Short mmCIF file of C-alpha atoms in Angstrom, two decimals:
data_model
loop_
_atom_site.label_atom_id
_atom_site.label_comp_id
_atom_site.label_asym_id
_atom_site.label_seq_id
_atom_site.Cartn_x
_atom_site.Cartn_y
_atom_site.Cartn_z
CA MET A 1 -0.04 -0.41 -0.24
CA SER A 2 1.67 3.63 -0.75
CA ASP A 3 2.45 5.44 1.88
CA TRP A 4 1.55 8.59 0.61
CA ASN A 5 -2.04 6.54 0.94
CA ASN A 6 -1.16 8.07 4.54
CA ASP A 7 -2.07 4.52 6.14
CA GLN A 8 -5.43 4.57 5.60
CA GLY A 9 -5.50 1.03 7.57
CA GLY A 10 -7.88 -1.44 7.43
CA SER A 11 -12.45 -1.71 8.17
CA ALA A 12 -14.01 -3.69 10.56
CA ASP A 13 -16.94 -3.78 7.58
CA PRO A 14 -15.06 -5.53 4.43
CA ASN A 15 -17.47 -3.11 2.92
CA THR A 16 -15.77 0.33 3.68
CA PHE A 17 -13.01 2.25 4.48
CA GLU A 18 -13.34 5.02 7.34
CA GLN A 19 -10.65 7.97 7.42
CA GLU A 20 -11.89 9.23 10.69
CA ASN A 21 -8.57 10.05 11.07
CA TRP A 22 -7.76 12.34 8.86
CA THR A 23 -11.33 14.19 9.65
CA SER A 24 -11.35 15.04 13.69
CA GLY A 25 -9.65 17.56 15.52
CA GLY A 26 -6.65 17.37 17.54
CA GLN A 27 -2.59 18.03 18.15
CA ALA A 28 -1.96 14.28 17.18
CA ALA A 29 -2.23 14.85 13.61
CA ASN A 30 -0.12 17.49 13.44
CA ALA A 31 3.18 15.40 15.35
CA SER A 32 5.19 14.50 12.75
CA THR A 33 4.24 17.87 10.05
CA ASN A 34 4.85 20.27 13.90
CA ASN A 35 8.40 18.82 14.87
CA ALA A 36 10.29 18.94 11.79
CA GLY A 37 9.55 16.07 9.85
CA PHE A 38 7.31 14.96 6.92
CA GLY A 39 7.52 11.78 7.31
CA ASN A 40 7.25 9.10 4.41
CA ASN A 41 4.25 9.90 2.14
CA GLY A 42 5.67 8.90 -0.76
CA PHE A 43 7.64 12.02 -1.80
CA ASP A 44 10.75 12.15 -2.38
CA ASP A 45 13.19 13.78 -0.76
CA ALA A 46 10.93 14.25 1.89
CA ASN A 47 13.48 14.21 5.37
CA ASP A 48 16.62 16.84 6.23
CA PHE A 49 13.79 20.61 7.10
CA VAL A 50 14.31 22.43 9.50
CA GLY A 51 12.38 24.80 10.98
CA GLU A 52 11.37 26.83 7.80
CA GLN A 53 14.23 25.79 6.01
CA PRO A 54 15.69 22.75 3.67
CA ALA A 55 18.89 21.37 4.47
CA GLY A 56 21.86 19.83 3.07
CA ASP A 57 19.44 19.31 -0.99
CA ASP A 58 18.88 22.06 -3.72
CA LYS A 59 15.29 21.30 -4.88
CA CYS A 60 12.17 21.52 -3.65
CA PHE A 61 11.28 18.86 -1.68
CA GLY A 62 7.50 19.04 -3.28
CA CYS A 63 7.90 19.33 -6.90
CA GLY A 64 11.39 17.62 -6.95
CA GLU A 65 12.93 20.62 -9.05
CA THR A 66 16.62 21.67 -8.47
CA GLY A 67 18.10 25.26 -8.42
CA LEU A 68 14.93 26.90 -6.34
CA ILE A 69 16.84 27.93 -3.11
CA HIS A 70 17.69 31.63 -4.40
CA PRO A 71 16.42 31.99 -5.86
CA GLY A 72 13.34 29.49 -6.16
CA HIS A 73 10.82 28.76 -3.68
CA MET A 74 10.21 26.20 -0.29
CA ARG A 75 7.54 23.48 -0.10
CA LYS A 76 4.51 25.37 1.46
CA ASN A 77 4.51 27.77 -1.64
CA CYS A 78 4.61 24.97 -3.90
CA GLU A 79 2.37 24.78 -6.93
CA LYS A 80 3.84 22.21 -9.06
CA PRO A 81 2.08 18.64 -8.49
CA ARG A 82 4.02 16.27 -6.17
CA LYS A 83 6.93 13.73 -6.97
CA ILE A 84 5.59 10.76 -5.83
CA ASN A 85 7.76 8.28 -4.86
CA ARG A 86 6.54 4.90 -5.87
CA ASP A 87 10.05 2.30 -4.67
CA HIS A 88 8.20 0.87 -2.01
CA ILE A 89 5.80 -0.50 -3.82
CA ALA A 90 6.23 -4.31 -5.17
CA ASP A 91 7.18 -4.99 -8.56
CA VAL A 92 4.80 -6.95 -10.47
CA SER A 93 3.32 -6.92 -14.76
CA ALA A 94 0.09 -4.64 -14.63
CA ASP A 95 -1.83 -7.89 -15.65
CA ASP A 96 -1.08 -9.94 -11.99
CA ALA A 97 -2.03 -6.91 -10.61
CA TRP A 98 -4.75 -6.95 -12.18
CA ASN A 99 -6.13 -10.09 -11.34
CA LYS A 100 -5.17 -8.88 -8.43
CA ILE A 101 -7.93 -6.43 -8.42
CA LYS A 102 -10.50 -9.26 -8.96
CA GLN A 103 -9.59 -11.67 -6.63
CA ALA A 104 -9.42 -8.75 -3.73
CA VAL A 105 -12.72 -7.62 -4.83
CA ILE A 106 -13.87 -11.62 -5.00
CA ASP A 107 -12.56 -12.24 -1.32
CA ARG A 108 -14.19 -8.82 -0.21
CA ASP A 109 -11.19 -7.64 1.32
CA VAL A 110 -10.63 -3.51 1.20
CA ASP A 111 -6.05 -3.81 1.98
CA ASP A 112 -5.69 -6.13 -0.65
CA ALA A 113 -7.68 -4.05 -3.22
CA LYS A 114 -6.09 -1.01 -2.30
CA GLU A 115 -2.28 -3.02 -2.81
CA ALA A 116 -3.30 -4.00 -5.75
CA VAL A 117 -4.52 -0.57 -7.25
CA GLN A 118 -0.87 0.91 -6.24
CA GLU A 119 0.44 -1.95 -7.80
CA TYR A 120 -1.33 -1.61 -10.81
CA ILE A 121 -0.86 2.41 -11.05
CA LYS A 122 3.13 1.63 -10.44
CA ALA A 123 2.76 -0.68 -13.76
CA VAL A 124 1.95 1.73 -15.81
CA ASP A 125 3.69 4.28 -13.69
CA GLY A 126 1.18 6.63 -12.51
CA ASP A 127 -0.05 6.87 -16.91
CA ILE A 128 -4.01 7.26 -15.62
CA THR A 129 -6.54 9.05 -13.86
CA TYR A 130 -9.10 7.42 -11.10
CA ARG A 131 -11.46 8.46 -13.67
CA GLN A 132 -9.41 5.97 -15.95
CA LEU A 133 -9.42 3.29 -13.72
CA GLN A 134 -12.83 2.91 -12.60
CA GLU A 135 -13.90 3.42 -16.17
CA ALA A 136 -12.20 0.10 -16.88
CA LEU A 137 -13.35 -1.27 -13.68
CA ILE A 138 -16.48 -0.93 -15.20
CA HIS A 139 -16.05 -2.09 -18.19
CA GLN A 140 -15.13 -5.40 -16.83
CA SER A 141 -17.39 -6.35 -14.54
CA ILE A 142 -15.11 -5.84 -11.47
CA GLY A 143 -16.99 -4.73 -7.99
CA LEU A 144 -15.04 -2.64 -6.56
CA TRP A 145 -15.46 1.54 -6.70
CA LEU A 146 -14.38 4.08 -5.71
CA ILE A 147 -16.15 6.61 -4.28
CA PRO A 148 -15.55 10.19 -4.04
CA THR A 149 -17.46 11.88 -1.26
CA GLU A 150 -16.62 16.01 0.16
CA ARG A 151 -15.25 16.02 3.86
CA THR A 152 -13.72 18.51 5.83
CA LEU A 153 -10.16 17.37 6.65
CA VAL A 154 -6.98 19.02 9.21
CA GLN A 155 -5.34 21.67 8.21
CA VAL A 156 -2.08 19.41 7.06
CA PHE A 157 -3.86 16.81 5.11
CA THR A 158 -5.50 17.33 1.52
CA ASN A 159 -6.22 15.77 -1.62
CA MET A 160 -3.76 14.21 -3.94
CA ASP A 161 -4.23 12.61 -6.84
CA LEU A 162 -2.31 9.69 -8.77
CA GLN A 163 -0.17 12.61 -10.94
CA GLY A 164 0.11 14.07 -7.52
CA HIS A 165 -2.11 17.00 -7.71
CA ILE A 166 -3.30 18.61 -4.00
CA ASP A 167 -6.42 19.98 -2.36
CA LYS A 168 -8.69 18.04 -4.58
CA LYS A 169 -12.20 18.47 -3.37
CA TYR A 170 -13.41 14.82 -3.32
CA THR A 171 -12.31 12.37 -1.03
CA ILE A 172 -11.78 8.31 -2.25
CA SER A 173 -13.35 5.61 -0.48
CA TYR A 174 -12.82 0.99 -1.38
CA ARG A 175 -16.10 -0.14 -1.56
CA PHE A 176 -17.68 -2.90 -3.09
CA VAL A 177 -21.23 -1.87 -3.72
CA GLU A 178 -21.92 1.31 -6.18
CA GLN A 179 -24.73 2.78 -3.63
CA ALA A 180 -24.00 4.07 -0.16
CA ASP A 181 -25.29 1.71 2.48
CA ARG A 182 -25.77 3.11 4.81
CA PRO A 183 -28.53 5.63 5.72
CA ARG A 184 -26.49 8.69 7.50
CA GLU A 185 -23.90 8.79 4.10
CA LEU A 186 -27.03 9.26 1.37
CA GLU A 187 -26.58 12.96 1.55
CA GLY A 188 -23.23 13.01 0.21
CA TRP A 189 -22.76 9.76 -2.04
CA PRO A 190 -23.36 10.90 -5.68
CA LYS A 191 -26.71 11.01 -6.83
CA SER A 192 -25.96 8.18 -10.27
CA ARG A 193 -22.52 7.24 -11.96
CA ASP A 194 -22.28 10.06 -14.59
CA GLU A 195 -22.00 11.80 -11.51
CA LEU A 196 -19.88 9.35 -10.06
CA LEU A 197 -17.33 9.49 -12.59
CA SER A 198 -17.65 13.46 -12.73
CA ARG A 199 -15.85 13.99 -9.40
CA LEU A 200 -13.16 11.40 -10.04
CA ASP A 201 -11.65 14.76 -12.01
CA ASP A 202 -11.47 16.75 -8.92
CA ALA A 203 -10.66 13.91 -6.19
CA GLY A 204 -7.59 11.97 -4.33
CA GLU A 205 -6.65 10.12 -1.96
CA VAL A 206 -5.85 11.78 1.97
CA VAL A 207 -2.44 12.69 2.20
CA ASP A 208 -0.17 14.53 4.63
CA ARG A 209 0.27 17.52 3.83
CA GLY A 210 4.41 17.50 4.79
CA VAL A 211 3.75 21.02 5.43
CA PRO A 212 3.96 22.21 9.96
CA LEU A 213 1.41 23.78 11.34
CA CYS A 214 1.41 27.15 13.60
CA LEU A 215 -0.61 25.85 16.63
CA ASN A 216 0.33 29.21 17.98
CA CYS A 217 -1.80 30.61 14.67
CA LYS A 218 -3.56 28.12 13.76
CA GLU A 219 -1.55 28.56 9.52
CA LEU A 220 0.64 26.23 7.24
CA GLY A 221 4.39 26.64 6.49
CA HIS A 222 5.95 27.16 9.91
CA ILE A 223 6.13 25.97 13.53
CA SER A 224 4.99 28.65 16.64
CA LYS A 225 8.27 28.73 17.70
CA PHE A 226 8.56 31.50 14.13
CA CYS A 227 5.86 32.57 13.86
CA SER A 228 5.81 36.26 14.32
CA GLN A 229 2.34 37.11 15.71
CA GLU A 230 1.80 37.56 18.97
CA LYS A 231 1.93 35.23 21.33
CA THR A 232 -2.27 33.86 22.10
CA GLU A 233 -3.26 31.46 25.25
CA ARG A 234 -3.95 28.54 24.06
CA THR A 235 -7.71 27.28 25.55
CA ASP A 236 -7.18 24.20 24.67
CA ALA A 237 -4.23 23.21 26.44
CA VAL A 238 -4.60 20.61 29.63
CA LYS A 239 -4.33 23.08 32.77
CA ILE A 240 -1.85 21.35 35.36
CA SER A 241 -2.46 21.33 39.17
CA CYS A 242 -1.04 20.35 42.41
CA PHE A 243 -1.82 17.51 44.58
CA ASN A 244 -0.35 18.90 47.76
CA CYS A 245 -1.51 22.61 47.80
CA GLY A 246 -4.05 22.48 45.48
CA ALA A 247 -3.83 25.65 43.42
CA ASP A 248 -3.28 24.96 39.81
CA GLY A 249 -0.35 26.22 37.78
CA HIS A 250 2.20 23.70 38.49
CA ARG A 251 2.85 20.19 39.64
CA VAL A 252 3.51 18.66 42.82
CA ARG A 253 7.65 18.33 42.07
CA ASP A 254 7.45 22.27 42.02
CA CYS A 255 5.16 23.39 44.76
CA PRO A 256 6.76 26.08 47.51
CA GLU A 257 4.40 24.30 50.47
CA PRO A 258 5.76 21.35 52.45
CA ARG A 259 4.61 17.87 51.51
CA VAL A 260 0.91 17.23 53.52
CA ASP A 261 0.87 13.92 54.07
CA LYS A 262 -2.65 12.64 52.40
CA ASN A 263 -2.39 9.12 55.02
CA ALA A 264 -1.32 11.38 58.13
CA CYS A 265 -3.05 10.95 61.58
CA LYS A 266 -6.69 12.83 61.74
CA ASN A 267 -6.24 13.15 64.87
CA CYS A 268 -2.58 14.85 65.97
CA GLY A 269 -0.90 14.96 62.09
CA LYS A 270 1.75 12.86 62.19
CA SER A 271 2.45 9.77 60.25
CA GLY A 272 3.50 6.42 60.77
CA HIS A 273 -0.25 4.98 61.95
CA ARG A 274 -4.21 6.04 61.66
CA ALA A 275 -6.91 7.67 63.81
CA ALA A 276 -7.95 5.09 65.64
CA ASP A 277 -4.54 3.57 67.07
CA CYS A 278 -2.93 7.12 68.28
CA GLU A 279 -1.83 7.85 71.60
CA GLU A 280 -2.94 11.44 71.70
CA PRO A 281 -5.91 12.86 73.46
CA PRO A 282 -8.19 13.61 71.28
CA ASN A 283 -8.31 17.07 69.80
CA PRO A 284 -11.17 18.21 68.38
CA ALA A 285 -8.97 20.80 65.83
CA ASN A 286 -7.58 18.39 63.40
CA VAL A 287 -12.35 16.73 63.54
CA GLU A 288 -14.16 17.12 61.01
CA CYS A 289 -17.77 17.07 62.69
CA ARG A 290 -20.46 14.66 60.61
CA LYS A 291 -23.71 17.11 60.58
CA CYS A 292 -22.20 19.89 59.28
CA ASN A 293 -18.51 19.93 57.46
CA GLU A 294 -16.89 22.02 59.37
CA MET A 295 -13.95 21.15 61.62
CA GLY A 296 -13.51 21.58 65.34
CA HIS A 297 -15.84 20.08 67.17
CA PHE A 298 -17.52 16.25 67.07
CA ALA A 299 -20.97 15.19 65.90
CA LYS A 300 -22.34 15.28 68.69
CA ASP A 301 -21.50 18.66 70.53
CA CYS A 302 -22.63 19.83 66.95
CA PRO A 303 -24.01 23.63 67.37
CA GLN A 304 -27.09 22.84 64.85
CA GLY A 305 -27.95 20.02 66.73
CA GLY A 306 -29.40 17.29 64.97
CA GLY A 307 -31.23 15.39 67.16
CA SER A 308 -31.43 14.76 71.01
CA ARG A 309 -29.21 13.38 73.17
CA ALA A 310 -31.94 11.61 75.44
CA CYS A 311 -31.76 7.75 75.99
CA ARG A 312 -33.75 5.54 73.43
CA ASN A 313 -35.09 3.55 76.43
CA CYS A 314 -36.07 6.35 79.05
CA GLY A 315 -35.55 9.24 77.75
CA GLN A 316 -34.28 10.93 79.72
CA GLU A 317 -31.11 13.04 78.96
CA GLY A 318 -28.11 12.19 81.30
CA HIS A 319 -27.16 8.64 79.94
CA ILE A 320 -27.29 6.61 77.25
CA SER A 321 -30.59 3.61 76.91
CA LYS A 322 -27.34 1.15 78.11
CA ASP A 323 -27.15 2.82 80.86
CA CYS A 324 -29.99 3.28 81.70
CA ASP A 325 -31.20 1.88 85.22
CA GLN A 326 -35.07 1.66 84.03
CA PRO A 327 -36.87 -1.72 83.15
CA ARG A 328 -36.40 -2.32 79.37
CA ASP A 329 -39.32 0.13 77.54
CA MET A 330 -40.24 -3.22 75.17
CA SER A 331 -42.02 -0.49 72.88
CA THR A 332 -39.00 1.30 71.60
CA VAL A 333 -37.81 -1.95 71.20
CA THR A 334 -37.42 -2.86 66.73
CA CYS A 335 -37.02 -6.34 66.02
CA ARG A 336 -33.76 -6.59 63.18
CA ASN A 337 -35.74 -9.59 61.45
CA CYS A 338 -39.59 -8.51 61.14
CA GLU A 339 -38.78 -5.01 61.76
CA LYS A 340 -41.86 -5.18 63.84
CA GLN A 341 -41.56 -3.21 67.10
CA GLY A 342 -42.00 -5.21 70.55
CA HIS A 343 -38.91 -7.49 70.90
CA PHE A 344 -36.10 -8.51 70.04
CA SER A 345 -35.08 -10.60 66.98
CA ARG A 346 -33.26 -13.37 69.02
CA GLU A 347 -37.19 -13.85 70.38
CA CYS A 348 -38.70 -13.36 66.55
CA PRO A 349 -40.68 -15.61 66.50
CA GLU A 350 -40.79 -15.17 62.16
CA PRO A 351 -38.18 -17.19 60.28
CA LYS A 352 -34.76 -15.77 59.61
CA ASP A 353 -34.68 -13.10 57.20
CA PHE A 354 -31.09 -13.52 55.29
CA ALA A 355 -31.74 -11.29 52.38
CA LEU A 356 -32.96 -8.13 55.15
CA ALA A 357 -29.77 -9.37 57.31
CA THR A 358 -27.60 -9.22 54.41
CA GLN A 359 -28.81 -6.42 52.51
CA ARG A 360 -28.61 -4.92 55.93
CA LYS A 361 -24.79 -5.83 56.46
CA PHE A 362 -23.75 -4.27 53.29
CA SER A 363 -25.68 -0.99 53.49
#
C-alpha cells in the first residue's frame, strides 16, 4: 500500500473504509509536521527539513525541481504536482496487479484491493487517472468502486490524485457496492454513475501536506517557534493542578508548600499510624463534624443540633440506653428480623430473613 496513501488502515466493515483520523481535530495529526519532519508520504526527499529552511539539498521537496533555493520556493508555496515516490510498492506486471484486484473483490478484502490498485498504478507508470481506472473496472464488471465524497479534513492533510495534484475537492474511499449502504452516507453520496465519474476528475486520496501547522496562529508553513504573530493563550491546553496544595499552574515536584502526608493521623497529624491507634488525646481541632462538615468539634457537640441525646429507653437526658437504670421499655425495641416493635430479633417468632440480614450487612 502506498504510504502517500497515509496508511489508511482497514475497517471492521469489509465494504467500507473510514478515514476518521483525517476529519477529526486534535494535535496528534500534526505531530509529524509540527516537529520539523514530514515522515515518508511517498514524496522524494521528504527529509532534512528544519523549521522553514531545507538543509543539505537545493530542490523543492514537493515537486523535486532543483536550483530553487535562491531564487526559488519552499514546499509550502509549491504549485507544481508532487513528485510521488512508489519505490516501496512491489514490482509486478500490470496483468498480475489487475488479477489481484479481481481476487480482492472476490474475497471482499479492502486492504488487498488498495494494495493491488497501487501496484497496478506503478506498473503503468502512473499514466492513469481515477476516472479511467473506474471506467476500466466498470467495463470489465469488477465490483470495486472508487467513491468520491466531500469531507472536511484537518489542515495538515489534503486530497491528492495519482499525478500528484493536491487540494482536490473529493476524498476517495474504496467500496464493493455502488450505492450507499448506510443511511448517514446518502446525503454526500454520488446520485448517479455519471456524477461519480465526474467527481473523480477532482478527487484524490488523503495525504499529509508535508507542511507544518503553527499552533499559535493556526496557519500552515511554519511552527509556533518561528511565528511572527503575538503569542496567544491556548484555551485547549491541559491545566496542571498540584496535588499537594491544590493550586493550578505547577506540579507537586515544583510546589513551594511543605509536603502534606495524605495518610497521616487525623487526630495528631503525624505519620505512621491511624487515628484509631493514636495515643494522643482526641484533638477537636483536627476533627471534622459529620453533621455540618466543619472542623473543631464532634458531631455529638455540633452547635447546629441534629437530634436529641436523650436515652432511647426512658427518654431522659444525661445518659444513654445502655446505662439506663429503668426497666426495659419493650415498646421502644424494634426487631431487626421482622422490623416489628415489642421484641428482640433473638426472640422473633418469624423465620430468619437472610435477605434482610445480608442487605443490612452491606448497606
